[in-house]
Amino acid sequence: MGMERSLVSTRLPQPCFYPSSSLLITMRRFYPRSPTKIVGFSDILLLIHQDIKLAAVVVVGLLILGGAECRYVVSKCSVFEYAAVSCRAHSFSVTDFGAVGDGKTLNTGAFREAVNHLSRYSQDGGALLYVPAGRWLTGSFNLTSHFTLFLHRDAVLLASQDINDWPLSKPLPSYGHGREAPGGRYMSFIFGTNLTDVVITGENGTIDGQGEIWWTKFHDKMLRHTRPHLIEIMHSNNIQISYLTLLNSPFWTLHPVYCSDVIIKGITILAPVNSPNTDGIDPDSCTNTRIEDCFIVSGDDCVAVKSGWDEYGIAYGMPTRHLIIRRLTCVSPTSAMIALGSEMSGGIEDVRAEDVTAVNTESGVRIKTAIGRGGYVRDVFVKGMKMHTMKWAFWMDGNYGSHPDGHYNLNARPRVGGINYQDVVGVNVTMVAQLDGIPGDPFTGICISNATIAMSADSKEAPWACSHVQGVTSGVTPRPCPMLPEKEVPCQFPTEKLPIDLVKFKKCSYKVRHA
């Protein structure tokens, strides 16, 4: 205790596009055809040219994100460097608290003790907890303010498969119930509430929720409480989650809720495409959120924007607004690349999605809501959307979803308007659009411009199906439905920057000392 030492890197210099060993294992497990070595961009371009199938897309996404941190790490040096919004004055290794990275020893106590110890530095420049290479089995643990959790590139956090290691928590106030059961929720694997200035980052280390046991119990109807998220941060501000691989979440993977000033960057999320409700990133009643450079393979929506459920969300009244999504790649055969709702009762506004790509995904940007939800979805802007092998390019559904109980208000009708799409390309699409508003309350202000959708050769569907919607189009192929007449006007996309776009990463460095 009290004795200091520097942590010396033993990693040899490597080209920036070598994936970590944990990523290679993951790639081979999900997609056996994945290569084990890609040296540079020329190899990546060759992969894209040779094979547009899912395996190539997965490899490219993983390797690009896996290499993102190479420029931040100085090899053969006692001082490590990384990029973060906030740097820390103190640093420790989880091994200083007795953790053992053998994949068998349960380290819940060590992680909890470490966070508790580091919390004493919150008013003294903050502290960083370093997780070295190894397989670190642990149950749920909480974070603290002015804190960084940093994972080595070959570090794997393994979530315990013993349900007793997952405490119960109350339902979210904007939901009233657990999302899957009337009771409470299992606490997320990594959790924080009422925090400020939290960073979860690394050299593309891995956090594995080992969710299969939860998926099985869900399918077998053996759970009385809602499954846990992999990471949930609530009632907090100034949050950064970056340069990590997140695997096999029991439920929604990344769930910031009631938060402000959130940056999610360079994250790879992987779950089997048939795993239930394994959403990628779910900003929920959050303000000023930036999601960029992420790659997601999921059993549900890759990004799902939320703000509460029926009467509980209406009463809580906290919208999601000022959301940026850029350079996202999504694979989700049964769900959306970006979903707005269905839990949107607190409102969703000012969503800006740019340079987003969906491959083998059910729909691009989807709006889903229902009578009883209330709330609104407005001022949504999508620019530069590319899609390959889709069921729908555009999908809006005014009759979607279940209700938490029978007390929802039939007069609580959602308002949907100001939905803008421009510069859209789709290939091998079964149906261009399914747009269904609410009778008596149509979805209005829909604008689609400069969109070319190539139908799949075997499609027998009409390109467009529209009801209870109003809007305009410009330069759209195939010809839209009569409710969206040609007006030869470009759709809007804001030019002013949001405050979260002005937040820049610093170059930080750290040492490790014994507690």
Short mmCIF file of C-alpha atoms in Angstrom, two decimals:
data_model
loop_
_atom_site.label_atom_id
_atom_site.label_comp_id
_atom_site.label_asym_id
_atom_site.label_seq_id
_atom_site.Cartn_x
_atom_site.Cartn_y
_atom_site.Cartn_z
CA MET A 1 0.00 0.00 0.00
CA GLY A 2 1.33 3.42 -0.93
CA MET A 3 4.24 2.02 -2.98
CA GLU A 4 4.35 3.44 -6.52
CA ARG A 5 5.43 1.87 -9.79
CA SER A 6 5.13 2.60 -13.49
CA LEU A 7 3.31 0.19 -15.74
CA VAL A 8 5.67 -0.70 -18.59
CA SER A 9 4.17 -1.83 -21.88
CA THR A 10 5.39 -5.21 -23.10
CA ARG A 11 3.45 -4.95 -26.35
CA LEU A 12 5.60 -4.95 -29.48
CA PRO A 13 5.00 -2.32 -32.17
CA GLN A 14 2.35 -3.51 -34.63
CA PRO A 15 0.66 -2.14 -37.73
CA CYS A 16 -2.49 -0.26 -36.86
CA PHE A 17 -4.85 -2.74 -38.53
CA TYR A 18 -4.03 -5.88 -36.56
CA PRO A 19 -7.12 -6.76 -34.53
CA SER A 20 -6.73 -7.71 -30.88
CA SER A 21 -6.79 -11.40 -30.03
CA SER A 22 -10.21 -11.05 -28.41
CA LEU A 23 -11.59 -9.53 -31.61
CA LEU A 24 -10.12 -12.33 -33.73
CA ILE A 25 -11.74 -14.93 -31.48
CA THR A 26 -15.05 -13.07 -31.71
CA MET A 27 -14.85 -12.74 -35.49
CA ARG A 28 -14.12 -16.42 -35.98
CA ARG A 29 -16.96 -17.40 -33.63
CA PHE A 30 -19.57 -15.20 -35.31
CA TYR A 31 -18.21 -15.48 -38.85
CA PRO A 32 -15.78 -18.40 -39.45
CA ARG A 33 -14.60 -16.98 -42.78
CA SER A 34 -13.05 -13.92 -41.11
CA PRO A 35 -9.34 -13.38 -41.85
CA THR A 36 -6.82 -13.23 -39.01
CA LYS A 37 -4.60 -10.49 -40.39
CA ILE A 38 -5.21 -7.34 -42.39
CA VAL A 39 -2.26 -5.03 -42.79
CA GLY A 40 -3.73 -1.90 -44.33
CA PHE A 41 -6.46 -0.12 -46.22
CA SER A 42 -5.63 -1.84 -49.51
CA ASP A 43 -6.57 -5.19 -48.00
CA ILE A 44 -9.80 -3.73 -46.65
CA LEU A 45 -10.71 -2.30 -50.05
CA LEU A 46 -9.95 -5.67 -51.64
CA LEU A 47 -12.28 -7.36 -49.17
CA ILE A 48 -15.06 -4.93 -50.01
CA HIS A 49 -14.48 -5.40 -53.74
CA GLN A 50 -14.43 -9.18 -53.53
CA ASP A 51 -17.27 -9.79 -51.12
CA ILE A 52 -20.06 -7.45 -50.07
CA LYS A 53 -21.58 -10.17 -47.93
CA LEU A 54 -22.05 -9.85 -44.21
CA ALA A 55 -18.73 -11.42 -43.26
CA ALA A 56 -16.73 -8.80 -45.12
CA VAL A 57 -18.76 -5.99 -43.63
CA VAL A 58 -18.20 -7.36 -40.13
CA VAL A 59 -14.45 -7.71 -40.67
CA VAL A 60 -14.10 -4.21 -42.06
CA GLY A 61 -16.09 -2.66 -39.25
CA LEU A 62 -14.22 -4.51 -36.53
CA LEU A 63 -10.79 -3.76 -37.93
CA ILE A 64 -11.43 -0.10 -38.55
CA LEU A 65 -12.71 0.36 -35.02
CA GLY A 66 -10.04 -1.92 -33.60
CA GLY A 67 -7.34 0.22 -35.12
CA ALA A 68 -8.81 3.50 -34.00
CA GLU A 69 -6.78 3.62 -30.82
CA CYS A 70 -3.37 2.79 -32.31
CA ARG A 71 -2.55 6.42 -32.74
CA TYR A 72 -3.19 7.05 -29.04
CA VAL A 73 -0.92 4.36 -27.60
CA VAL A 74 2.83 4.76 -27.35
CA SER A 75 4.56 1.38 -27.50
CA LYS A 76 7.73 0.59 -25.52
CA CYS A 77 7.04 3.40 -23.09
CA SER A 78 6.25 3.48 -19.38
CA VAL A 79 3.59 6.14 -19.93
CA PHE A 80 0.48 5.12 -21.84
CA GLU A 81 -1.55 7.65 -23.80
CA TYR A 82 -5.25 7.65 -24.60
CA ALA A 83 -7.93 10.06 -25.79
CA ALA A 84 -10.59 11.32 -23.39
CA VAL A 85 -12.67 14.33 -22.54
CA SER A 86 -11.08 14.35 -19.06
CA CYS A 87 -7.65 13.20 -17.88
CA ARG A 88 -6.96 11.82 -14.39
CA ALA A 89 -4.38 12.70 -11.78
CA HIS A 90 -4.28 9.24 -10.17
CA SER A 91 -4.25 5.70 -11.56
CA PHE A 92 -4.44 2.15 -10.23
CA SER A 93 -4.66 -1.39 -11.58
CA VAL A 94 -7.49 -3.70 -10.63
CA THR A 95 -4.80 -6.20 -9.62
CA ASP A 96 -3.85 -3.83 -6.80
CA PHE A 97 -7.16 -4.83 -5.22
CA GLY A 98 -6.64 -8.58 -5.56
CA ALA A 99 -8.34 -9.22 -8.91
CA VAL A 100 -7.22 -12.33 -10.82
CA GLY A 101 -7.64 -12.48 -14.60
CA ASP A 102 -7.91 -16.25 -15.06
CA GLY A 103 -11.53 -16.32 -16.27
CA LYS A 104 -12.55 -18.39 -13.24
CA THR A 105 -11.97 -16.32 -10.11
CA LEU A 106 -14.96 -14.13 -9.24
CA ASN A 107 -13.66 -10.56 -8.91
CA THR A 108 -16.82 -8.69 -7.91
CA GLY A 109 -15.37 -7.69 -4.55
CA ALA A 110 -12.14 -6.47 -6.12
CA PHE A 111 -13.90 -4.26 -8.67
CA ARG A 112 -16.25 -2.81 -6.07
CA GLU A 113 -13.39 -2.15 -3.65
CA ALA A 114 -11.36 -0.53 -6.43
CA VAL A 115 -14.14 1.85 -7.43
CA ASN A 116 -14.84 2.69 -3.80
CA HIS A 117 -11.16 3.44 -3.19
CA LEU A 118 -10.81 5.56 -6.32
CA SER A 119 -13.90 7.58 -5.41
CA ARG A 120 -11.84 9.36 -2.71
CA TYR A 121 -9.90 11.09 -5.50
CA SER A 122 -12.98 12.62 -7.14
CA GLN A 123 -12.09 16.07 -5.78
CA ASP A 124 -8.36 15.62 -6.35
CA GLY A 125 -8.07 15.30 -10.13
CA GLY A 126 -10.01 12.05 -10.45
CA ALA A 127 -8.69 8.51 -10.88
CA LEU A 128 -8.28 5.81 -13.54
CA LEU A 129 -8.81 2.08 -12.97
CA TYR A 130 -6.71 0.02 -15.37
CA VAL A 131 -7.78 -3.50 -16.39
CA PRO A 132 -4.75 -5.35 -17.81
CA ALA A 133 -4.73 -8.26 -20.25
CA GLY A 134 -6.66 -11.24 -18.93
CA ARG A 135 -10.16 -12.59 -18.48
CA TRP A 136 -11.79 -10.90 -15.51
CA LEU A 137 -14.95 -12.59 -14.23
CA THR A 138 -17.17 -10.33 -12.12
CA GLY A 139 -20.71 -9.56 -11.10
CA SER A 140 -22.35 -6.15 -11.38
CA PHE A 141 -20.47 -3.14 -10.08
CA ASN A 142 -21.07 0.61 -9.82
CA LEU A 143 -18.98 3.50 -11.10
CA THR A 144 -18.14 6.81 -9.45
CA SER A 145 -17.66 10.43 -10.55
CA HIS A 146 -14.46 11.84 -12.07
CA PHE A 147 -13.50 8.28 -12.93
CA THR A 148 -12.06 6.38 -15.91
CA LEU A 149 -12.34 2.63 -16.49
CA PHE A 150 -9.63 1.66 -19.01
CA LEU A 151 -9.33 -1.79 -20.65
CA HIS A 152 -6.14 -3.14 -22.21
CA ARG A 153 -6.63 -4.41 -25.76
CA ASP A 154 -6.51 -8.03 -24.53
CA ALA A 155 -8.59 -7.45 -21.41
CA VAL A 156 -11.98 -9.16 -21.31
CA LEU A 157 -14.52 -8.36 -18.61
CA LEU A 158 -16.75 -11.42 -18.23
CA ALA A 159 -20.18 -10.99 -16.68
CA SER A 160 -21.01 -13.63 -14.08
CA GLN A 161 -23.62 -16.17 -15.16
CA ASP A 162 -24.85 -16.57 -11.58
CA ILE A 163 -28.04 -14.52 -11.31
CA ASN A 164 -27.33 -14.00 -7.59
CA ASP A 165 -24.47 -11.72 -8.66
CA TRP A 166 -26.97 -9.31 -10.25
CA PRO A 167 -28.83 -7.20 -7.63
CA LEU A 168 -32.37 -6.00 -8.27
CA SER A 169 -33.28 -2.35 -8.81
CA LYS A 170 -36.54 -0.42 -9.11
CA PRO A 171 -38.29 0.20 -12.43
CA LEU A 172 -37.40 3.42 -14.21
CA PRO A 173 -39.89 6.18 -13.28
CA SER A 174 -40.61 6.95 -16.94
CA TYR A 175 -41.56 3.30 -17.53
CA GLY A 176 -43.51 2.49 -14.36
CA HIS A 177 -42.74 -1.20 -14.71
CA GLY A 178 -39.85 -3.32 -15.78
CA ARG A 179 -39.84 -3.40 -19.57
CA GLU A 180 -40.46 -7.16 -19.61
CA ALA A 181 -42.23 -7.81 -16.30
CA PRO A 182 -44.28 -5.83 -13.76
CA GLY A 183 -41.52 -6.13 -11.16
CA GLY A 184 -38.15 -4.42 -11.05
CA ARG A 185 -35.00 -4.87 -13.08
CA TYR A 186 -31.73 -6.67 -12.65
CA MET A 187 -28.95 -4.13 -12.19
CA SER A 188 -26.81 -3.59 -15.25
CA PHE A 189 -23.39 -5.22 -15.45
CA ILE A 190 -21.68 -1.81 -15.29
CA PHE A 191 -23.89 0.80 -13.66
CA GLY A 192 -23.75 4.40 -12.50
CA THR A 193 -26.26 6.96 -11.25
CA ASN A 194 -26.07 10.62 -10.25
CA LEU A 195 -22.54 10.88 -11.60
CA THR A 196 -20.52 13.47 -13.44
CA ASP A 197 -17.44 13.09 -15.63
CA VAL A 198 -17.26 9.33 -16.29
CA VAL A 199 -15.10 7.69 -18.99
CA ILE A 200 -15.27 4.01 -20.03
CA THR A 201 -12.63 3.42 -22.68
CA GLY A 202 -9.63 1.36 -23.74
CA GLU A 203 -7.54 -0.04 -26.54
CA ASN A 204 -10.58 -1.90 -27.91
CA GLY A 205 -10.75 -4.22 -24.93
CA THR A 206 -13.86 -6.38 -24.54
CA ILE A 207 -16.84 -6.41 -22.20
CA ASP A 208 -18.74 -9.70 -22.59
CA GLY A 209 -22.19 -9.96 -21.00
CA GLN A 210 -22.33 -13.74 -21.61
CA GLY A 211 -26.02 -13.22 -22.24
CA GLU A 212 -27.03 -16.64 -23.51
CA ILE A 213 -28.20 -17.79 -20.07
CA TRP A 214 -30.52 -14.76 -19.92
CA TRP A 215 -31.82 -15.28 -23.46
CA THR A 216 -32.68 -18.89 -22.62
CA LYS A 217 -34.47 -17.94 -19.40
CA PHE A 218 -36.38 -15.25 -21.29
CA HIS A 219 -37.52 -17.66 -23.99
CA ASP A 220 -38.49 -20.22 -21.32
CA LYS A 221 -40.46 -17.53 -19.38
CA MET A 222 -38.39 -18.15 -16.25
CA LEU A 223 -37.74 -14.51 -15.31
CA ARG A 224 -39.85 -12.39 -12.95
CA HIS A 225 -37.78 -9.28 -13.53
CA THR A 226 -36.45 -7.45 -16.58
CA ARG A 227 -33.09 -8.61 -17.88
CA PRO A 228 -30.03 -6.43 -17.19
CA HIS A 229 -28.32 -4.09 -19.61
CA LEU A 230 -24.61 -4.43 -20.23
CA ILE A 231 -23.90 -0.77 -19.40
CA GLU A 232 -26.40 1.70 -17.95
CA ILE A 233 -25.65 5.24 -16.81
CA MET A 234 -28.54 7.28 -15.40
CA HIS A 235 -29.12 10.78 -13.99
CA SER A 236 -25.57 11.69 -15.02
CA ASN A 237 -23.66 14.15 -17.20
CA ASN A 238 -20.39 14.38 -19.10
CA ILE A 239 -20.17 10.71 -20.07
CA GLN A 240 -17.72 9.16 -22.57
CA ILE A 241 -17.88 5.53 -23.71
CA SER A 242 -15.33 4.77 -26.43
CA TYR A 243 -12.98 2.32 -28.16
CA LEU A 244 -14.39 -0.91 -26.74
CA THR A 245 -16.01 -4.11 -28.01
CA LEU A 246 -19.26 -5.00 -26.26
CA LEU A 247 -20.49 -8.58 -26.64
CA ASN A 248 -23.58 -10.62 -25.85
CA SER A 249 -25.59 -8.27 -23.69
CA PRO A 250 -28.42 -9.93 -21.75
CA PHE A 251 -30.78 -7.11 -22.87
CA TRP A 252 -30.18 -3.62 -24.31
CA THR A 253 -26.42 -3.17 -24.61
CA LEU A 254 -25.69 0.50 -23.91
CA HIS A 255 -28.39 2.49 -22.10
CA PRO A 256 -27.75 6.10 -21.10
CA VAL A 257 -30.96 7.32 -19.44
CA TYR A 258 -31.82 10.76 -17.99
CA CYS A 259 -28.31 11.91 -18.99
CA SER A 260 -26.79 14.93 -20.70
CA ASP A 261 -23.59 15.52 -22.64
CA VAL A 262 -22.89 11.93 -23.69
CA ILE A 263 -20.28 10.84 -26.27
CA ILE A 264 -20.26 7.26 -27.59
CA LYS A 265 -17.43 6.78 -30.07
CA GLY A 266 -15.61 3.91 -31.76
CA ILE A 267 -17.74 1.19 -30.16
CA THR A 268 -18.19 -2.29 -31.66
CA ILE A 269 -21.31 -4.11 -30.45
CA LEU A 270 -21.87 -7.77 -31.34
CA ALA A 271 -24.72 -10.10 -30.45
CA PRO A 272 -26.22 -13.02 -32.39
CA VAL A 273 -28.83 -11.72 -34.80
CA ASN A 274 -31.42 -14.04 -33.23
CA SER A 275 -30.74 -12.93 -29.65
CA PRO A 276 -33.83 -11.28 -28.08
CA ASN A 277 -33.91 -7.49 -27.53
CA THR A 278 -30.15 -7.00 -27.68
CA ASP A 279 -30.43 -3.40 -28.88
CA GLY A 280 -27.12 -1.71 -29.52
CA ILE A 281 -27.30 1.86 -28.18
CA ASP A 282 -30.48 3.23 -26.57
CA PRO A 283 -30.30 6.93 -25.64
CA ASP A 284 -33.33 7.36 -23.37
CA SER A 285 -34.54 10.79 -22.18
CA CYS A 286 -31.08 12.21 -22.90
CA THR A 287 -29.99 15.66 -24.06
CA ASN A 288 -26.88 16.41 -26.14
CA THR A 289 -25.71 12.96 -27.19
CA ARG A 290 -23.12 12.18 -29.89
CA ILE A 291 -22.86 8.66 -31.34
CA GLU A 292 -20.18 8.23 -33.99
CA ASP A 293 -17.91 5.66 -35.64
CA CYS A 294 -19.79 2.65 -34.27
CA PHE A 295 -20.32 -0.81 -35.76
CA ILE A 296 -23.23 -2.91 -34.50
CA VAL A 297 -24.49 -6.44 -35.18
CA SER A 298 -27.63 -6.97 -33.14
CA GLY A 299 -30.73 -9.03 -32.52
CA ASP A 300 -32.78 -5.82 -32.34
CA ASP A 301 -32.48 -2.16 -33.31
CA CYS A 302 -28.89 -0.99 -33.65
CA VAL A 303 -29.79 2.41 -32.21
CA ALA A 304 -33.15 2.85 -30.47
CA VAL A 305 -34.08 6.36 -29.36
CA LYS A 306 -36.48 6.39 -26.39
CA SER A 307 -38.08 8.68 -23.79
CA GLY A 308 -40.48 6.70 -21.61
CA TRP A 309 -43.52 4.47 -21.86
CA ASP A 310 -47.14 5.61 -22.09
CA GLU A 311 -48.62 7.44 -19.06
CA TYR A 312 -45.39 7.07 -17.08
CA GLY A 313 -43.29 8.68 -19.78
CA ILE A 314 -45.86 11.43 -20.27
CA ALA A 315 -45.83 12.21 -16.54
CA TYR A 316 -42.03 12.14 -16.30
CA GLY A 317 -41.83 14.41 -19.32
CA MET A 318 -38.14 14.17 -20.22
CA PRO A 319 -37.52 14.11 -23.99
CA THR A 320 -34.54 12.88 -25.93
CA ARG A 321 -33.25 15.82 -27.94
CA HIS A 322 -30.16 17.17 -29.67
CA LEU A 323 -28.92 13.74 -30.76
CA ILE A 324 -26.17 13.25 -33.36
CA ILE A 325 -25.60 9.87 -35.06
CA ARG A 326 -22.86 9.71 -37.67
CA ARG A 327 -20.76 7.06 -39.38
CA LEU A 328 -22.81 4.18 -38.02
CA THR A 329 -22.79 0.73 -39.64
CA CYS A 330 -25.57 -1.69 -38.69
CA VAL A 331 -26.42 -5.35 -39.33
CA SER A 332 -29.79 -6.43 -37.92
CA PRO A 333 -31.93 -8.67 -40.15
CA THR A 334 -35.11 -8.33 -38.05
CA SER A 335 -34.92 -4.72 -36.87
CA ALA A 336 -33.96 -1.15 -37.71
CA MET A 337 -30.67 0.62 -38.11
CA ILE A 338 -32.13 3.57 -36.17
CA ALA A 339 -35.51 3.34 -34.43
CA LEU A 340 -37.36 6.30 -32.97
CA GLY A 341 -39.60 4.75 -30.30
CA SER A 342 -41.64 2.91 -29.60
CA GLU A 343 -41.19 4.17 -26.02
CA MET A 344 -41.25 7.87 -26.93
CA SER A 345 -43.88 9.30 -24.57
CA GLY A 346 -41.58 12.04 -23.24
CA GLY A 347 -40.88 13.21 -26.79
CA ILE A 348 -38.05 12.96 -29.33
CA GLU A 349 -36.75 16.01 -31.19
CA ASP A 350 -33.76 17.29 -33.11
CA VAL A 351 -32.20 14.01 -34.23
CA ARG A 352 -29.44 14.30 -36.82
CA ALA A 353 -28.19 11.15 -38.57
CA GLU A 354 -25.48 11.46 -41.22
CA ASP A 355 -23.38 8.99 -43.22
CA VAL A 356 -25.09 5.88 -41.87
CA THR A 357 -25.01 2.41 -43.45
CA ALA A 358 -27.32 -0.58 -43.04
CA VAL A 359 -26.53 -4.04 -44.44
CA ASN A 360 -28.89 -7.02 -44.23
CA THR A 361 -31.16 -5.00 -41.95
CA GLU A 362 -34.95 -4.87 -41.84
CA SER A 363 -35.28 -1.09 -42.20
CA GLY A 364 -33.25 2.10 -42.26
CA VAL A 365 -34.64 4.81 -39.98
CA ARG A 366 -37.91 3.63 -38.47
CA ILE A 367 -40.55 5.53 -36.49
CA LYS A 368 -42.74 3.37 -34.25
CA THR A 369 -45.46 4.58 -31.93
CA ALA A 370 -49.12 4.00 -31.03
CA ILE A 371 -52.25 5.54 -29.56
CA GLY A 372 -51.64 5.83 -25.81
CA ARG A 373 -48.00 6.79 -26.22
CA GLY A 374 -48.59 10.54 -26.40
CA GLY A 375 -45.43 12.54 -26.85
CA TYR A 376 -43.98 13.55 -30.19
CA VAL A 377 -41.32 12.79 -32.78
CA ARG A 378 -40.28 15.92 -34.63
CA ASP A 379 -37.37 17.57 -36.39
CA VAL A 380 -35.62 14.42 -37.56
CA PHE A 381 -32.91 14.86 -40.19
CA VAL A 382 -31.23 12.02 -42.10
CA LYS A 383 -28.54 12.67 -44.71
CA GLY A 384 -26.34 10.20 -46.56
CA MET A 385 -28.07 6.89 -45.80
CA LYS A 386 -26.78 3.80 -47.63
CA MET A 387 -28.59 0.45 -47.52
CA HIS A 388 -27.93 -3.00 -48.95
CA THR A 389 -30.29 -5.98 -48.68
CA MET A 390 -33.25 -4.53 -46.80
CA LYS A 391 -36.93 -5.24 -46.33
CA TRP A 392 -37.90 -1.55 -46.15
CA ALA A 393 -35.92 1.61 -46.79
CA PHE A 394 -38.46 3.85 -45.03
CA TRP A 395 -40.84 2.59 -42.36
CA MET A 396 -43.24 4.47 -40.10
CA ASP A 397 -45.74 2.64 -37.91
CA GLY A 398 -48.49 4.36 -35.91
CA ASN A 399 -49.86 1.13 -34.48
CA TYR A 400 -46.85 -0.44 -32.80
CA GLY A 401 -46.06 -1.91 -29.46
CA SER A 402 -47.46 -3.14 -26.21
CA HIS A 403 -48.49 -1.10 -23.16
CA PRO A 404 -47.16 -1.35 -19.58
CA ASP A 405 -50.68 -1.82 -18.20
CA GLY A 406 -54.30 -1.03 -18.97
CA HIS A 407 -54.17 2.54 -17.65
CA TYR A 408 -52.91 4.26 -20.77
CA ASN A 409 -54.94 7.14 -22.16
CA LEU A 410 -56.64 6.55 -25.49
CA ASN A 411 -56.61 10.31 -26.02
CA ALA A 412 -52.82 10.41 -25.73
CA ARG A 413 -52.01 10.53 -29.42
CA PRO A 414 -48.42 10.97 -30.55
CA ARG A 415 -47.54 13.83 -32.88
CA VAL A 416 -45.10 12.98 -35.67
CA GLY A 417 -43.81 15.65 -38.05
CA GLY A 418 -40.83 17.28 -39.66
CA ILE A 419 -39.17 14.04 -40.82
CA ASN A 420 -36.46 14.69 -43.43
CA TYR A 421 -34.43 12.27 -45.56
CA GLN A 422 -31.94 13.29 -48.25
CA ASP A 423 -29.20 11.61 -50.28
CA VAL A 424 -30.41 8.04 -49.85
CA VAL A 425 -29.22 4.98 -51.80
CA GLY A 426 -30.64 1.48 -51.40
CA VAL A 427 -29.77 -1.76 -53.20
CA ASN A 428 -31.65 -5.08 -53.12
CA VAL A 429 -34.63 -3.69 -51.21
CA THR A 430 -37.91 -5.61 -51.00
CA MET A 431 -40.13 -2.54 -50.53
CA VAL A 432 -39.27 1.15 -50.66
CA ALA A 433 -41.62 2.37 -47.94
CA GLN A 434 -44.35 1.33 -45.53
CA LEU A 435 -45.70 4.58 -44.08
CA ASP A 436 -48.69 4.21 -41.75
CA GLY A 437 -49.74 7.15 -39.62
CA ILE A 438 -52.68 7.31 -37.22
CA PRO A 439 -56.23 7.82 -38.52
CA GLY A 440 -57.28 11.35 -37.61
CA ASP A 441 -53.70 12.26 -36.65
CA PRO A 442 -51.56 11.84 -39.75
CA PHE A 443 -47.79 12.00 -39.71
CA THR A 444 -46.99 15.34 -41.37
CA GLY A 445 -44.06 17.23 -42.81
CA ILE A 446 -42.39 14.19 -44.36
CA CYS A 447 -39.71 15.13 -46.89
CA ILE A 448 -37.62 12.72 -49.01
CA SER A 449 -35.17 14.08 -51.59
CA ASN A 450 -32.48 12.63 -53.85
CA ALA A 451 -33.29 9.01 -53.05
CA THR A 452 -32.69 6.05 -55.37
CA ILE A 453 -33.88 2.64 -54.23
CA ALA A 454 -33.17 -0.44 -56.36
CA MET A 455 -35.76 -3.15 -55.71
CA SER A 456 -34.68 -6.75 -55.31
CA ALA A 457 -35.12 -8.86 -58.42
CA ASP A 458 -37.60 -11.24 -56.78
CA SER A 459 -39.71 -8.62 -54.99
CA LYS A 460 -43.44 -8.97 -55.56
CA GLU A 461 -44.39 -6.01 -53.37
CA ALA A 462 -45.61 -2.64 -54.57
CA PRO A 463 -42.79 -0.16 -53.97
CA TRP A 464 -44.81 2.18 -51.74
CA ALA A 465 -47.67 1.75 -49.24
CA CYS A 466 -48.89 4.94 -47.55
CA SER A 467 -51.78 5.79 -45.24
CA HIS A 468 -52.44 8.81 -43.01
CA VAL A 469 -49.23 10.62 -43.97
CA GLN A 470 -48.53 13.98 -45.59
CA GLY A 471 -45.39 15.35 -47.18
CA VAL A 472 -43.36 15.97 -50.32
CA THR A 473 -40.61 14.33 -52.34
CA SER A 474 -37.97 15.49 -54.80
CA GLY A 475 -35.92 13.29 -57.10
CA VAL A 476 -37.09 9.98 -55.66
CA THR A 477 -37.02 6.65 -57.52
CA PRO A 478 -39.27 4.62 -57.72
CA ARG A 479 -42.09 7.16 -57.92
CA PRO A 480 -43.59 7.74 -54.44
CA CYS A 481 -47.20 7.36 -53.37
CA PRO A 482 -49.66 10.22 -54.13
CA MET A 483 -49.53 11.41 -50.50
CA LEU A 484 -45.92 12.47 -51.10
CA PRO A 485 -46.07 14.46 -54.36
CA GLU A 486 -43.03 15.70 -56.27
CA LYS A 487 -42.19 19.32 -55.34
CA GLU A 488 -38.55 19.65 -56.46
CA VAL A 489 -37.38 21.05 -53.13
CA PRO A 490 -34.44 19.72 -51.09
CA CYS A 491 -35.12 18.47 -47.60
CA GLN A 492 -33.63 20.21 -44.61
CA PHE A 493 -30.50 19.34 -42.66
CA PRO A 494 -29.27 21.73 -39.95
CA THR A 495 -25.97 23.53 -40.53
CA GLU A 496 -25.43 24.92 -37.03
CA LYS A 497 -23.44 22.76 -34.63
CA LEU A 498 -24.86 21.43 -31.41
CA PRO A 499 -22.90 22.03 -28.17
CA ILE A 500 -21.96 18.33 -27.91
CA ASP A 501 -20.26 18.60 -31.32
CA LEU A 502 -17.85 21.17 -29.92
CA VAL A 503 -16.52 18.83 -27.23
CA LYS A 504 -13.01 17.62 -28.11
CA PHE A 505 -10.90 14.77 -26.75
CA LYS A 506 -7.62 15.50 -24.97
CA LYS A 507 -4.45 13.44 -25.09
CA CYS A 508 -4.21 11.86 -21.65
CA SER A 509 -1.53 9.68 -20.08
CA TYR A 510 -1.37 7.49 -17.01
CA LYS A 511 0.78 5.37 -14.74
CA VAL A 512 -0.33 2.64 -12.39
CA ARG A 513 0.48 2.60 -8.72
CA HIS A 514 -0.39 0.19 -5.91
CA ALA A 515 -3.27 1.11 -3.67
#
